[in-house]
Coordinates of C-alpha atoms in Angstrom, one line a residue:
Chain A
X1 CA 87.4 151.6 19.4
X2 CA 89.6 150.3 22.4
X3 CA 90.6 153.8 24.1
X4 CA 87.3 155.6 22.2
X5 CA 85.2 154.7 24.8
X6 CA 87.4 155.6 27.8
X7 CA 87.8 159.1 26.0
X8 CA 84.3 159.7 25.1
X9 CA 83.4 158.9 29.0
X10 CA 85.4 161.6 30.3
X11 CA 84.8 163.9 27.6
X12 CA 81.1 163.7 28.7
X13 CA 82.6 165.6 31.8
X14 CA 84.3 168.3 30.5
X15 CA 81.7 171.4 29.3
X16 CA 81.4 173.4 26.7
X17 CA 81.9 177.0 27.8
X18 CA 86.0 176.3 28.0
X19 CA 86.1 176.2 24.9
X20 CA 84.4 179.8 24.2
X21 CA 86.9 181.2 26.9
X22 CA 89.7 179.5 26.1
X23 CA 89.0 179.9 22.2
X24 CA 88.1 183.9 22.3
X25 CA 91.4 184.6 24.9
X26 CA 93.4 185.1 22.3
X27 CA 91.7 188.1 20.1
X28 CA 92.5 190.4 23.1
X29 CA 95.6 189.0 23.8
X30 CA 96.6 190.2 20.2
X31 CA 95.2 193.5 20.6
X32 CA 96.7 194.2 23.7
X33 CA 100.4 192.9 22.2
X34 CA 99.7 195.3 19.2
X35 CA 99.0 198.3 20.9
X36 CA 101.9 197.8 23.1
X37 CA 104.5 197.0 20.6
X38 CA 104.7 193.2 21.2
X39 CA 103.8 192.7 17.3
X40 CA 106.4 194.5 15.7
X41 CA 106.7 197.6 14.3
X42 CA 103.5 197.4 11.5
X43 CA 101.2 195.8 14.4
X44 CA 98.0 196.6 11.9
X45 CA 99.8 194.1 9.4
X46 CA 100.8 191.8 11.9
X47 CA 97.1 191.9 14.4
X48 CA 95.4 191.2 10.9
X49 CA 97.1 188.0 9.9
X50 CA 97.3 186.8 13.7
X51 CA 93.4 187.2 13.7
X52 CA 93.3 185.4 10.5
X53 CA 95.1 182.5 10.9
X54 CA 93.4 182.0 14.3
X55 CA 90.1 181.9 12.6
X56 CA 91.0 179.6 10.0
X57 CA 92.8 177.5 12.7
X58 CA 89.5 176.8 14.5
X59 CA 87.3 176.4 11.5
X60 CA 89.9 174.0 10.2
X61 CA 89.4 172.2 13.6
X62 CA 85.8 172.1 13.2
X63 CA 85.9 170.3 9.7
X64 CA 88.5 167.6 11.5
X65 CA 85.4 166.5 13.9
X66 CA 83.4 164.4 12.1
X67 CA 86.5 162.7 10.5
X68 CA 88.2 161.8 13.8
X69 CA 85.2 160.6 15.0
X70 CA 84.7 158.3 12.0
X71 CA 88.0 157.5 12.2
X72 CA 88.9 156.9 15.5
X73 CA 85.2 156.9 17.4
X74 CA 86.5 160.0 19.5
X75 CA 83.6 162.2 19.6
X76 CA 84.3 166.0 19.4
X77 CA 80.8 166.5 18.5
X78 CA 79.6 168.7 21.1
X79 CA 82.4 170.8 21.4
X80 CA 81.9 171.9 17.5
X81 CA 79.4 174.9 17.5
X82 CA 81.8 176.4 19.6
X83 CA 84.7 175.8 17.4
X84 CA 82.8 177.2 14.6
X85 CA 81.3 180.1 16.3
X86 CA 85.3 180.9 18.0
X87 CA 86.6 180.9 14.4
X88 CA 83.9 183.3 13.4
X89 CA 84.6 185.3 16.2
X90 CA 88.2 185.7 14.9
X91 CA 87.5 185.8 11.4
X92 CA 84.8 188.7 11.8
X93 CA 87.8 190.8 14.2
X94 CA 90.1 190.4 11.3
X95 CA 87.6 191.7 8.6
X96 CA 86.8 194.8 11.3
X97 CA 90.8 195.4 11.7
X98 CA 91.2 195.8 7.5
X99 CA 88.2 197.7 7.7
X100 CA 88.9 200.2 10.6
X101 CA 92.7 199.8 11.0
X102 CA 94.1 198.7 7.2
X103 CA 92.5 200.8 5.1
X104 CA 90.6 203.4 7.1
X105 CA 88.6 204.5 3.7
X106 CA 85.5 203.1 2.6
X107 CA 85.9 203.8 -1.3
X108 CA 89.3 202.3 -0.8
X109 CA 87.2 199.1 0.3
X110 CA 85.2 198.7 -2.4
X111 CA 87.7 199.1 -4.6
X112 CA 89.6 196.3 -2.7
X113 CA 86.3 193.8 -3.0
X114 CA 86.1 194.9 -6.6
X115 CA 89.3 194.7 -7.8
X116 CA 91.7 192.3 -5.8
X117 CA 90.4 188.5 -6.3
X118 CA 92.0 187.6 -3.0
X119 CA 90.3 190.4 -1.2
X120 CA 86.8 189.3 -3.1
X121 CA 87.5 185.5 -2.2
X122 CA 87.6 186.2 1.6
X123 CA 84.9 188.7 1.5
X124 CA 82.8 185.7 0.0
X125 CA 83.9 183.3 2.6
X126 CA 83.0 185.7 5.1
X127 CA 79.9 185.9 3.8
X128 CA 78.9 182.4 3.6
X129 CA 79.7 182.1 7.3
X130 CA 77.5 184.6 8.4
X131 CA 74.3 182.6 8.0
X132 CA 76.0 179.7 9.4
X133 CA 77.0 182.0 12.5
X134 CA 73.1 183.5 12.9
X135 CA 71.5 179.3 12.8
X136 CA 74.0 178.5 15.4
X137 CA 71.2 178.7 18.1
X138 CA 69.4 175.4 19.0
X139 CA 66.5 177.3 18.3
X140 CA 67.3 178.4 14.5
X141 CA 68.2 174.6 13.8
X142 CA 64.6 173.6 15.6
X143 CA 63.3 176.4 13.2
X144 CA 64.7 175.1 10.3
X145 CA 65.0 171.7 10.7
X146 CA 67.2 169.1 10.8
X147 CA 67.4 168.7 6.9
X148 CA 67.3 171.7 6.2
X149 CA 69.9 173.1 8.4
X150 CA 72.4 170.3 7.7
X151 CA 72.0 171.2 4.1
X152 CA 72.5 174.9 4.8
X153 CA 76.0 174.4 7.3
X154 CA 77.7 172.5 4.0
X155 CA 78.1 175.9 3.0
X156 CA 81.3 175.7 5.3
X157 CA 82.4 173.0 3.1
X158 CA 83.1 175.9 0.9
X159 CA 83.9 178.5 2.9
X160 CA 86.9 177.3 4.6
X161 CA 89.0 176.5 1.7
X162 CA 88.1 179.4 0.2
X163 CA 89.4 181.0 3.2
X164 CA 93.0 178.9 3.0
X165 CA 93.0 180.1 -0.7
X166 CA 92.6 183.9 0.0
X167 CA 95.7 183.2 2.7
X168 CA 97.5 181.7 0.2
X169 CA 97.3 184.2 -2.7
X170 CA 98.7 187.0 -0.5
X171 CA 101.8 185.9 0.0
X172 CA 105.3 186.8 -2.0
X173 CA 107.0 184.5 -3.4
X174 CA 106.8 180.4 -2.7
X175 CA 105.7 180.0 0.6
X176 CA 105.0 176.4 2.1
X177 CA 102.3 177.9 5.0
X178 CA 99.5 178.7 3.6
X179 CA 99.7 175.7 1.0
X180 CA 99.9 172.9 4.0
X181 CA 96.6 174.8 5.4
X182 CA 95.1 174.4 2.4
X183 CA 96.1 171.3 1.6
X184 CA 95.3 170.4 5.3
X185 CA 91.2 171.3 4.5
X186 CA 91.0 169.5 1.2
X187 CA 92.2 166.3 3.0
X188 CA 89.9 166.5 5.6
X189 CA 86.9 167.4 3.1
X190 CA 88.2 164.1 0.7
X191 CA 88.0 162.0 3.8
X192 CA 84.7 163.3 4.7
X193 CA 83.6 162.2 1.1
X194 CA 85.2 158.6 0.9
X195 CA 83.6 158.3 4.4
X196 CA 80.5 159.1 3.0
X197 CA 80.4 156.9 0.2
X198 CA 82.1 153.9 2.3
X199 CA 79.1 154.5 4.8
X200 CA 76.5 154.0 1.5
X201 CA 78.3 151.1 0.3
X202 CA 77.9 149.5 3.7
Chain B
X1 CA 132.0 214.7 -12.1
X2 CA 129.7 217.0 -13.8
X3 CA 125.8 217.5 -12.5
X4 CA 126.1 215.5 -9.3
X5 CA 123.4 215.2 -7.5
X6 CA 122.7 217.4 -4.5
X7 CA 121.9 215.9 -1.5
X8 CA 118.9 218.9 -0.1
X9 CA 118.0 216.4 2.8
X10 CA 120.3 217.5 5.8
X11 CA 120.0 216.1 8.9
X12 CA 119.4 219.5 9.8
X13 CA 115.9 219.6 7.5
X14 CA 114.6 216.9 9.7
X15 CA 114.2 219.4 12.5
X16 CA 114.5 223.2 12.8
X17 CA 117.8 224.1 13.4
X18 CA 116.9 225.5 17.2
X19 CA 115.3 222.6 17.9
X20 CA 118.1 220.4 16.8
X21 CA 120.9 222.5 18.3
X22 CA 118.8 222.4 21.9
X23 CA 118.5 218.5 21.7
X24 CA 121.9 218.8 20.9
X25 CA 123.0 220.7 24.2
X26 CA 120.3 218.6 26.2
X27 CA 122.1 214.9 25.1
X28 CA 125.8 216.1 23.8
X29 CA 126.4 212.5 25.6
X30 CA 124.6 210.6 22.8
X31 CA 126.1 210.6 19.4
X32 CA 125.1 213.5 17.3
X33 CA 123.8 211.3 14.6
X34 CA 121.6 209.1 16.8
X35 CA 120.3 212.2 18.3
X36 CA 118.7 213.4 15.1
X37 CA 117.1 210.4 14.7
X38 CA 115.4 211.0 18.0
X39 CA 114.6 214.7 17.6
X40 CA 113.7 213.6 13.7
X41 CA 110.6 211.4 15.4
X42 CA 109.7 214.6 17.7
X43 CA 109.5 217.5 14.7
X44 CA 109.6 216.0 10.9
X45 CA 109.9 218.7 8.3
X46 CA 107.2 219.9 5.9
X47 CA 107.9 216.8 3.6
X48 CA 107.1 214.6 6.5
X49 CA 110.5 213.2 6.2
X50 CA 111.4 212.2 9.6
X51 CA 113.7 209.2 9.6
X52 CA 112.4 205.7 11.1
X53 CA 114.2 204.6 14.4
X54 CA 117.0 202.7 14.0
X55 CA 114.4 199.7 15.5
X56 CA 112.1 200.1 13.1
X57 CA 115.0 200.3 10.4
X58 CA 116.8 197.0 11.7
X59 CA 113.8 194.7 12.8
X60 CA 111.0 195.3 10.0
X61 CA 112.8 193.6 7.2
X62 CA 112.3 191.7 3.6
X63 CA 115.6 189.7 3.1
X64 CA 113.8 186.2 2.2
X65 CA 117.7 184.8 2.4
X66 CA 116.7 184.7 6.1
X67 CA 112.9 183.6 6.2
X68 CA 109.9 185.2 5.2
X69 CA 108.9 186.6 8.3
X70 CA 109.4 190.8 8.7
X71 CA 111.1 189.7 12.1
X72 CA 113.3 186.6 10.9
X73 CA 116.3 188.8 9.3
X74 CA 116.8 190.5 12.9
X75 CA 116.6 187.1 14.4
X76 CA 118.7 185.4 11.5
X77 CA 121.0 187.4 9.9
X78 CA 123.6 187.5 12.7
X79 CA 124.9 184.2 11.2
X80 CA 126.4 185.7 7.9
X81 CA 130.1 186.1 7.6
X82 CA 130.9 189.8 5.9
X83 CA 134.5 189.8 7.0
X84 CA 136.3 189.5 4.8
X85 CA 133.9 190.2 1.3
X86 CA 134.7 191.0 -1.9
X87 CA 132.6 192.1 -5.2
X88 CA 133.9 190.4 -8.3
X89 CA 133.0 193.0 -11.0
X90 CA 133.3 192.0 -14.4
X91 CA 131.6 192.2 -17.9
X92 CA 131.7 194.9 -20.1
X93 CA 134.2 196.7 -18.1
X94 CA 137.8 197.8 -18.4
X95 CA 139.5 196.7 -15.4
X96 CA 137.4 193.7 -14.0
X97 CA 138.6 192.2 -11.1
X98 CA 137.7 190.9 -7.5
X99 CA 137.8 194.1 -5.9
X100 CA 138.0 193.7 -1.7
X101 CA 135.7 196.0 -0.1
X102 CA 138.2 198.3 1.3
X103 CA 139.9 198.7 -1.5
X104 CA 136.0 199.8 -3.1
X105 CA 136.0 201.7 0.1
X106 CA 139.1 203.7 -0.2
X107 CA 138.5 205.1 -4.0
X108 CA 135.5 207.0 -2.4
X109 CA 133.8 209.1 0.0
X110 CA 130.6 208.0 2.1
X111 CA 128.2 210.4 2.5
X112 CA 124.4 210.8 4.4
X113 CA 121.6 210.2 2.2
X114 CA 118.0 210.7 4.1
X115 CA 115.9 208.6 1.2
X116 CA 112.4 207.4 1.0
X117 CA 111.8 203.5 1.0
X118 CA 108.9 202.1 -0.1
X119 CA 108.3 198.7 -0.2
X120 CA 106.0 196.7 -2.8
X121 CA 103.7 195.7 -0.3
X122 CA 102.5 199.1 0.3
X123 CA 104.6 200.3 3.4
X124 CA 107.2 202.7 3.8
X125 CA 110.1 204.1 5.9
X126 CA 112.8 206.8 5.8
X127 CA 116.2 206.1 6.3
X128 CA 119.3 207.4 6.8
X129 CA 121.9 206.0 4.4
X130 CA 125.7 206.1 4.5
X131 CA 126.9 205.3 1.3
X132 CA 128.5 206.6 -2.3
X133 CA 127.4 207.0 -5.1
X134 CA 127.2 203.9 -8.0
X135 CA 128.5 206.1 -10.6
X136 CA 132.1 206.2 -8.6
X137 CA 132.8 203.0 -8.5
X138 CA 131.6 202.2 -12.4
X139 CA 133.6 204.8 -13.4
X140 CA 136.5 203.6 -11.4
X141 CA 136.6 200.3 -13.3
X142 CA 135.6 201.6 -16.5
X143 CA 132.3 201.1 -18.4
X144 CA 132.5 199.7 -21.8
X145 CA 130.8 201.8 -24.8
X146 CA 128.5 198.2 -25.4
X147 CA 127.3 198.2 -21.8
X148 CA 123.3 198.7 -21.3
X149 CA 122.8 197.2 -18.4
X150 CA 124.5 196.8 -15.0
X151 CA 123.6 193.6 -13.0
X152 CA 124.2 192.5 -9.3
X153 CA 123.7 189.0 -7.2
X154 CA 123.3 188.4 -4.1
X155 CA 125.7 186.1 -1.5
X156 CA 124.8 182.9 -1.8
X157 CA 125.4 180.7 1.1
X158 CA 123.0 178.8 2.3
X159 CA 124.7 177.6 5.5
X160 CA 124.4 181.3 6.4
X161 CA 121.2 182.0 5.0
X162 CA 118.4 179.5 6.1
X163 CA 116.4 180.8 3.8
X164 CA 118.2 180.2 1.0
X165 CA 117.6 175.9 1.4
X166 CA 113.5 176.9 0.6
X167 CA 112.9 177.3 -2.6
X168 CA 111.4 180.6 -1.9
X169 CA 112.8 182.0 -4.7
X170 CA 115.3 181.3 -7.4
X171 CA 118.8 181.6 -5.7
X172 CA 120.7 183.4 -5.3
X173 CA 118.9 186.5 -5.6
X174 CA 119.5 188.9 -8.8
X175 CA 118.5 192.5 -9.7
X176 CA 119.6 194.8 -12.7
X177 CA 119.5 197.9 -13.6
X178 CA 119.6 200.1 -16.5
X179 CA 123.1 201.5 -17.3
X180 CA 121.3 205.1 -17.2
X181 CA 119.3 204.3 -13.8
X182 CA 123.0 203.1 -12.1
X183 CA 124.8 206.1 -13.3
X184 CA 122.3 208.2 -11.8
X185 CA 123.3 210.3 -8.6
X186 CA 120.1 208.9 -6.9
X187 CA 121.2 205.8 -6.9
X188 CA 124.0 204.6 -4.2
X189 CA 126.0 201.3 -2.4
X190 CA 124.9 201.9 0.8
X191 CA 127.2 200.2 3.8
X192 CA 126.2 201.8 6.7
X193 CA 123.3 203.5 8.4
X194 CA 122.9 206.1 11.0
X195 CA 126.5 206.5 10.9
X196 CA 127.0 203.3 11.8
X197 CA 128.0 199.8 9.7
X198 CA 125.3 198.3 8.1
X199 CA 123.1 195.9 10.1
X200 CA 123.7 192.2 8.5
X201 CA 119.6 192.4 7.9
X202 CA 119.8 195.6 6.0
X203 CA 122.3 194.1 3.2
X204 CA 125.9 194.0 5.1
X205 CA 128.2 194.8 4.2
X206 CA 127.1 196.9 0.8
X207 CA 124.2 197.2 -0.7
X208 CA 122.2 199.0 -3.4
X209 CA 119.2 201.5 -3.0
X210 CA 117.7 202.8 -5.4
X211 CA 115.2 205.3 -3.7
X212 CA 113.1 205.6 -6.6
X213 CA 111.7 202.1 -7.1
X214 CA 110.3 199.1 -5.2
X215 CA 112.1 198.0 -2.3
X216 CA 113.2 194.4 -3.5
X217 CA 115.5 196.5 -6.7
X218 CA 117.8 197.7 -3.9
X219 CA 119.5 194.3 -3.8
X220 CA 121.3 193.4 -0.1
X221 CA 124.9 192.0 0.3
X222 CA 126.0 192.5 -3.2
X223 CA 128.9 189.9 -4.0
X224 CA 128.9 190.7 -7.7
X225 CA 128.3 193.6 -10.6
X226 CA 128.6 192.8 -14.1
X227 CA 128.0 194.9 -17.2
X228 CA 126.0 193.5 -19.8
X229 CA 124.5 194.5 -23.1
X230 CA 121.0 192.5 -22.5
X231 CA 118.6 193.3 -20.1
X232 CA 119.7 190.7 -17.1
X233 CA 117.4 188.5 -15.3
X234 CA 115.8 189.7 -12.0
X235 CA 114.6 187.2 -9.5
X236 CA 111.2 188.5 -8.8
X237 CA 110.0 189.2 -12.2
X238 CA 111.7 185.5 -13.1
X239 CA 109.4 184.5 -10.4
X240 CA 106.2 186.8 -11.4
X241 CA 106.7 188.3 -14.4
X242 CA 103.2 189.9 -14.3
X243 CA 103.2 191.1 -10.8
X244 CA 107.0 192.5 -10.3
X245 CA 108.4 194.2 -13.5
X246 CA 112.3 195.1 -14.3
X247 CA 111.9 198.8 -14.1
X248 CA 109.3 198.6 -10.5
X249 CA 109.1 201.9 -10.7
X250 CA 107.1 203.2 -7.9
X251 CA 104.3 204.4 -9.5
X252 CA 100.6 204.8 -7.6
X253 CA 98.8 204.5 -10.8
X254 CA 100.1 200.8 -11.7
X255 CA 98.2 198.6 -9.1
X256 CA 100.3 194.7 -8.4
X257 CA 97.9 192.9 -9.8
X258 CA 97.0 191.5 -6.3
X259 CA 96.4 194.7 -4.0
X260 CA 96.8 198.6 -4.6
X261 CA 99.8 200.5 -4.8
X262 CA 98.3 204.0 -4.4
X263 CA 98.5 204.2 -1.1
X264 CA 101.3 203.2 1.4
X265 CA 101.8 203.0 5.2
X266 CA 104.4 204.5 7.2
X267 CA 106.3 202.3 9.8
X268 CA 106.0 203.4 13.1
X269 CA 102.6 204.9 13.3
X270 CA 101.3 202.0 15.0
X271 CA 98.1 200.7 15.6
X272 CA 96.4 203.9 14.0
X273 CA 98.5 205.1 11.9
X274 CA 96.6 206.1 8.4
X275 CA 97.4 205.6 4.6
X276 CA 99.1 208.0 2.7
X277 CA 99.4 208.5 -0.4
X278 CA 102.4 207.0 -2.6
X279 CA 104.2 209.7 -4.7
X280 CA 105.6 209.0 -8.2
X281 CA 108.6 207.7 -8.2
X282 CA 108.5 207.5 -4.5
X283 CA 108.6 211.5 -4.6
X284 CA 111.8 211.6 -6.7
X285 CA 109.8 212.6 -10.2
X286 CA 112.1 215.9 -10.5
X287 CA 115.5 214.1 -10.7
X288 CA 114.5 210.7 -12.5
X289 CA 111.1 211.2 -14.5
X290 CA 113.6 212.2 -17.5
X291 CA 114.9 208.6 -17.4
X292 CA 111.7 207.2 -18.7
X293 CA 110.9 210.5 -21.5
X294 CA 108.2 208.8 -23.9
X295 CA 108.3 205.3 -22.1
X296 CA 104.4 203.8 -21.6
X297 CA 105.2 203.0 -17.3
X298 CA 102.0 201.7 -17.8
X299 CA 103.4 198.6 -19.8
X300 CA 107.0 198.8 -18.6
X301 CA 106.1 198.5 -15.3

């Protein structure tokens, strides 16, 4: 816990709202780049998966909070709600972009939930953020509880590797990218779980 | 050769001939075949087929030999050697041999071929071939009574091709083709585009297209061509056998298992640019439908 302490001090000095800036830049940034040609040629294709990956990016970061912390002391802690809600942020762009830009058809789009299990996979991770998203406020936690709302956020336990799966079955061919992401959020669930049970045994 | 195929798309189709002629006179500076790419974009013909730009053509690629990426071919493929290359055709032929590409060159004429494109992932493009046909060079070395099938490979050189040290795919890349579906006047070796040589990330320095199926059939930088009896092994349906079939016929009523292949997108529409929909046989039912006669495309897909 050496430098932890040191880190944690000056971490109590830095706020929040960064983070919501910092975090949400890059959604324009990509829309401005595909409607000036800086993604290509198919910029529908290429704003969809940039949206995407930046979501999962910052939910990913959000699960590595707690471990670091239990790892390394470093506490991230007050900086998560933002890197959940940033992720969200992203994550609900890139569902509005295959809605309004992709496929442009709503019959087409519930054929796609229907049909396609990588479609319906996202949709369902999408879904089992949106709660999480509304009982973000302070309020809505006070509402609900401490219990209560704890027991309702491990629904992002499941809805982030959900999300890394849905990446992962839309690519061609043997692709490494979408595998380390997934393989990324598994490890930092199992450490979450061995934490947990070495914090019982103790 | 009897009932060759004639080609109806001119490069005068793309636009009406006044048009075209005016462009013409306004820019006799640029070349003539450039031009009509330019004047395609402004005025496409009923069919909607106005070529892609030769951007669009040479930076949104699928040639996994150079990464994955649509951008990494343009960014990649400068490193491959295609000077000198050869094609060693063999199998059930007459006169197998390595045959250098001019001397392929010389036994034929290249010709303009405005084809269609569509890609298994649902997008599409027009593009301006230069190429002969398949049949001329088959028939040049002689096709043996016992061949079925006509198979090609890719170069294989990973030094060249980064991609080729992933295990992406099984290398070097493979396709086939039926002996009828090669003979076919459709179906060409493509080695240039827009007039010009062929871009290293569009297949350099010949390739196949096959306008009438999937993309990823028109194999790129084709070092071999052997005629077989069996059906030969094709790397994507080695890879998924239930997603990517050996005919991939484009077909809008046989989804991939994992998104829909009724609809396409056109390259270059940009950020609004709408679905269409996908013709059968990438709108080339008339010449090849009779190819598959009594065939289930459902099940030989």
């Amino acid at each position: 816990m050496g430098v932890a302490g040191p880190i944690n001090a000056a971490l109590r000095r830095v706020p929040v709202w960064p983070v919501y800036v910092i975090g949400m830049a890059p959604a324009p940034w990509f829309f401005w780049l595909a409607a000036t040609g800086g993604l290509g040629v198919e910029p529908i294709a290429a704003l969809e998966q940039r949206l995407g990956l930046t979501g999962l990016q910052f939910l990913t970061a959000g699960l590595a909070v707690t471990p670091l912390r239990r790892l390394t002391g470093i506490s991230l802690i007050r900086y998560r709600r933002a890197l959940g809600l940033v992720g969200f942020f992203h994550i609900a762009l890139h569902l509005c972009v295959w809605l309004a830009l992709d496929l442009q058809s709503w019959p087409l789009v519930w054929a796609d939930i229907l049909k396609r299990p990588y479609i319906t996979i996202g949709m369902v991770a999408f879904l089992l953020l949106v709660p999480l998203a509304l009982t973000s406020t302070d309020r809505a936690l006070r509402r609900l509880g401490p219990v209560r709302w704890r027991r309702l956020h491990r629904l992002v336990y499941l809805a982030v590797p959900l999300g890394a799966i849905h990446f992962a079955m839309l690519v061609k061919g043997w692709q490494p990218e979408p595998l380390v992401y997934l393989g990324a959020i598994l490890a930092l669930l199992a450490l979450r779980i061995r934490l947990q049970r070495a914090r019982v045994a103790v | 050769m009897a009932g060759r195929w004639r080609n109806t798309l001119k490069w005068s189709d793309v636009t009406s001939e006044g048009a075209y002629l005016d462009r013409r006179q306004a820019m006799a500076a640029v070349g003539a075949l450039a031009l009509s790419g330019i004047a395609g974009r402004a005025r496409a013909n009923e069919d909607g087929l106005a070529p892609n730009t030769w951007d669009e053509i040479t930076r949104y690629n699928n040639f996994y030999e150079f990464g994955t990426g649509k951008e990494d071919p343009w960014h990649n493929a400068g490193r491959m050697t295609t000077d000198p290359w050869a094609v060693e055709i063999g199998g059930l032929v007459d006169r197998p041999g390595t045959y250098d590409l001019a001397d392929i060159l010389s036994g034929v004429s290249l010709e303009e071929r405005l084809y269609r494109l569509r890609c298994v992932e649902a997008w599409s493009m027009v593009v301006p071939w230069v190429g002969f046909e398949l049949a001329d060079l088959l028939n040049r070395v002689g096709v043996q009574p016992s061949a079925k099938y006509v198979a090609f490979q890719t170069l294989h050189r990973p030094e060249e091709m980064p991609g080729q040290r992933s295990p992406i795919l099984d290398w070097p890349y493979v396709e086939g083709l039926r002996l009828d579906e090669a003979m076919h006047p459709l179906t060409i070796l493509a080695t240039g585009l827009y007039g010009k040589d062929l871009p290293n990330q569009n297949g350099a320095p010949i390739r196949l297209v096959v306008p009438w199926k999937y993309g990823f059939k028109s194999i790129k930088s084709v070092v071999r061509i052997t005629l077989t009896a069996d059906q030969p092994l094709t790397s994507w349906n080695a890879y998924a056998p239930n997603e990517y079939g050996f005919y991939s016929n484009v077909n809008p009523d046989v989804d991939h298992p994992r998104w829909s292949q009724a609809t396409e997108r056109r390259i270059g529409g940009g950020l609004f640019s709408p679905r269409v929909p996908t013709q059968m046989f990438n709108g080339y039912a008339e010449e090849v439908a009779g190819l598959y006669a009594g065939m289930d495309l459902k099940k030989l897909f």
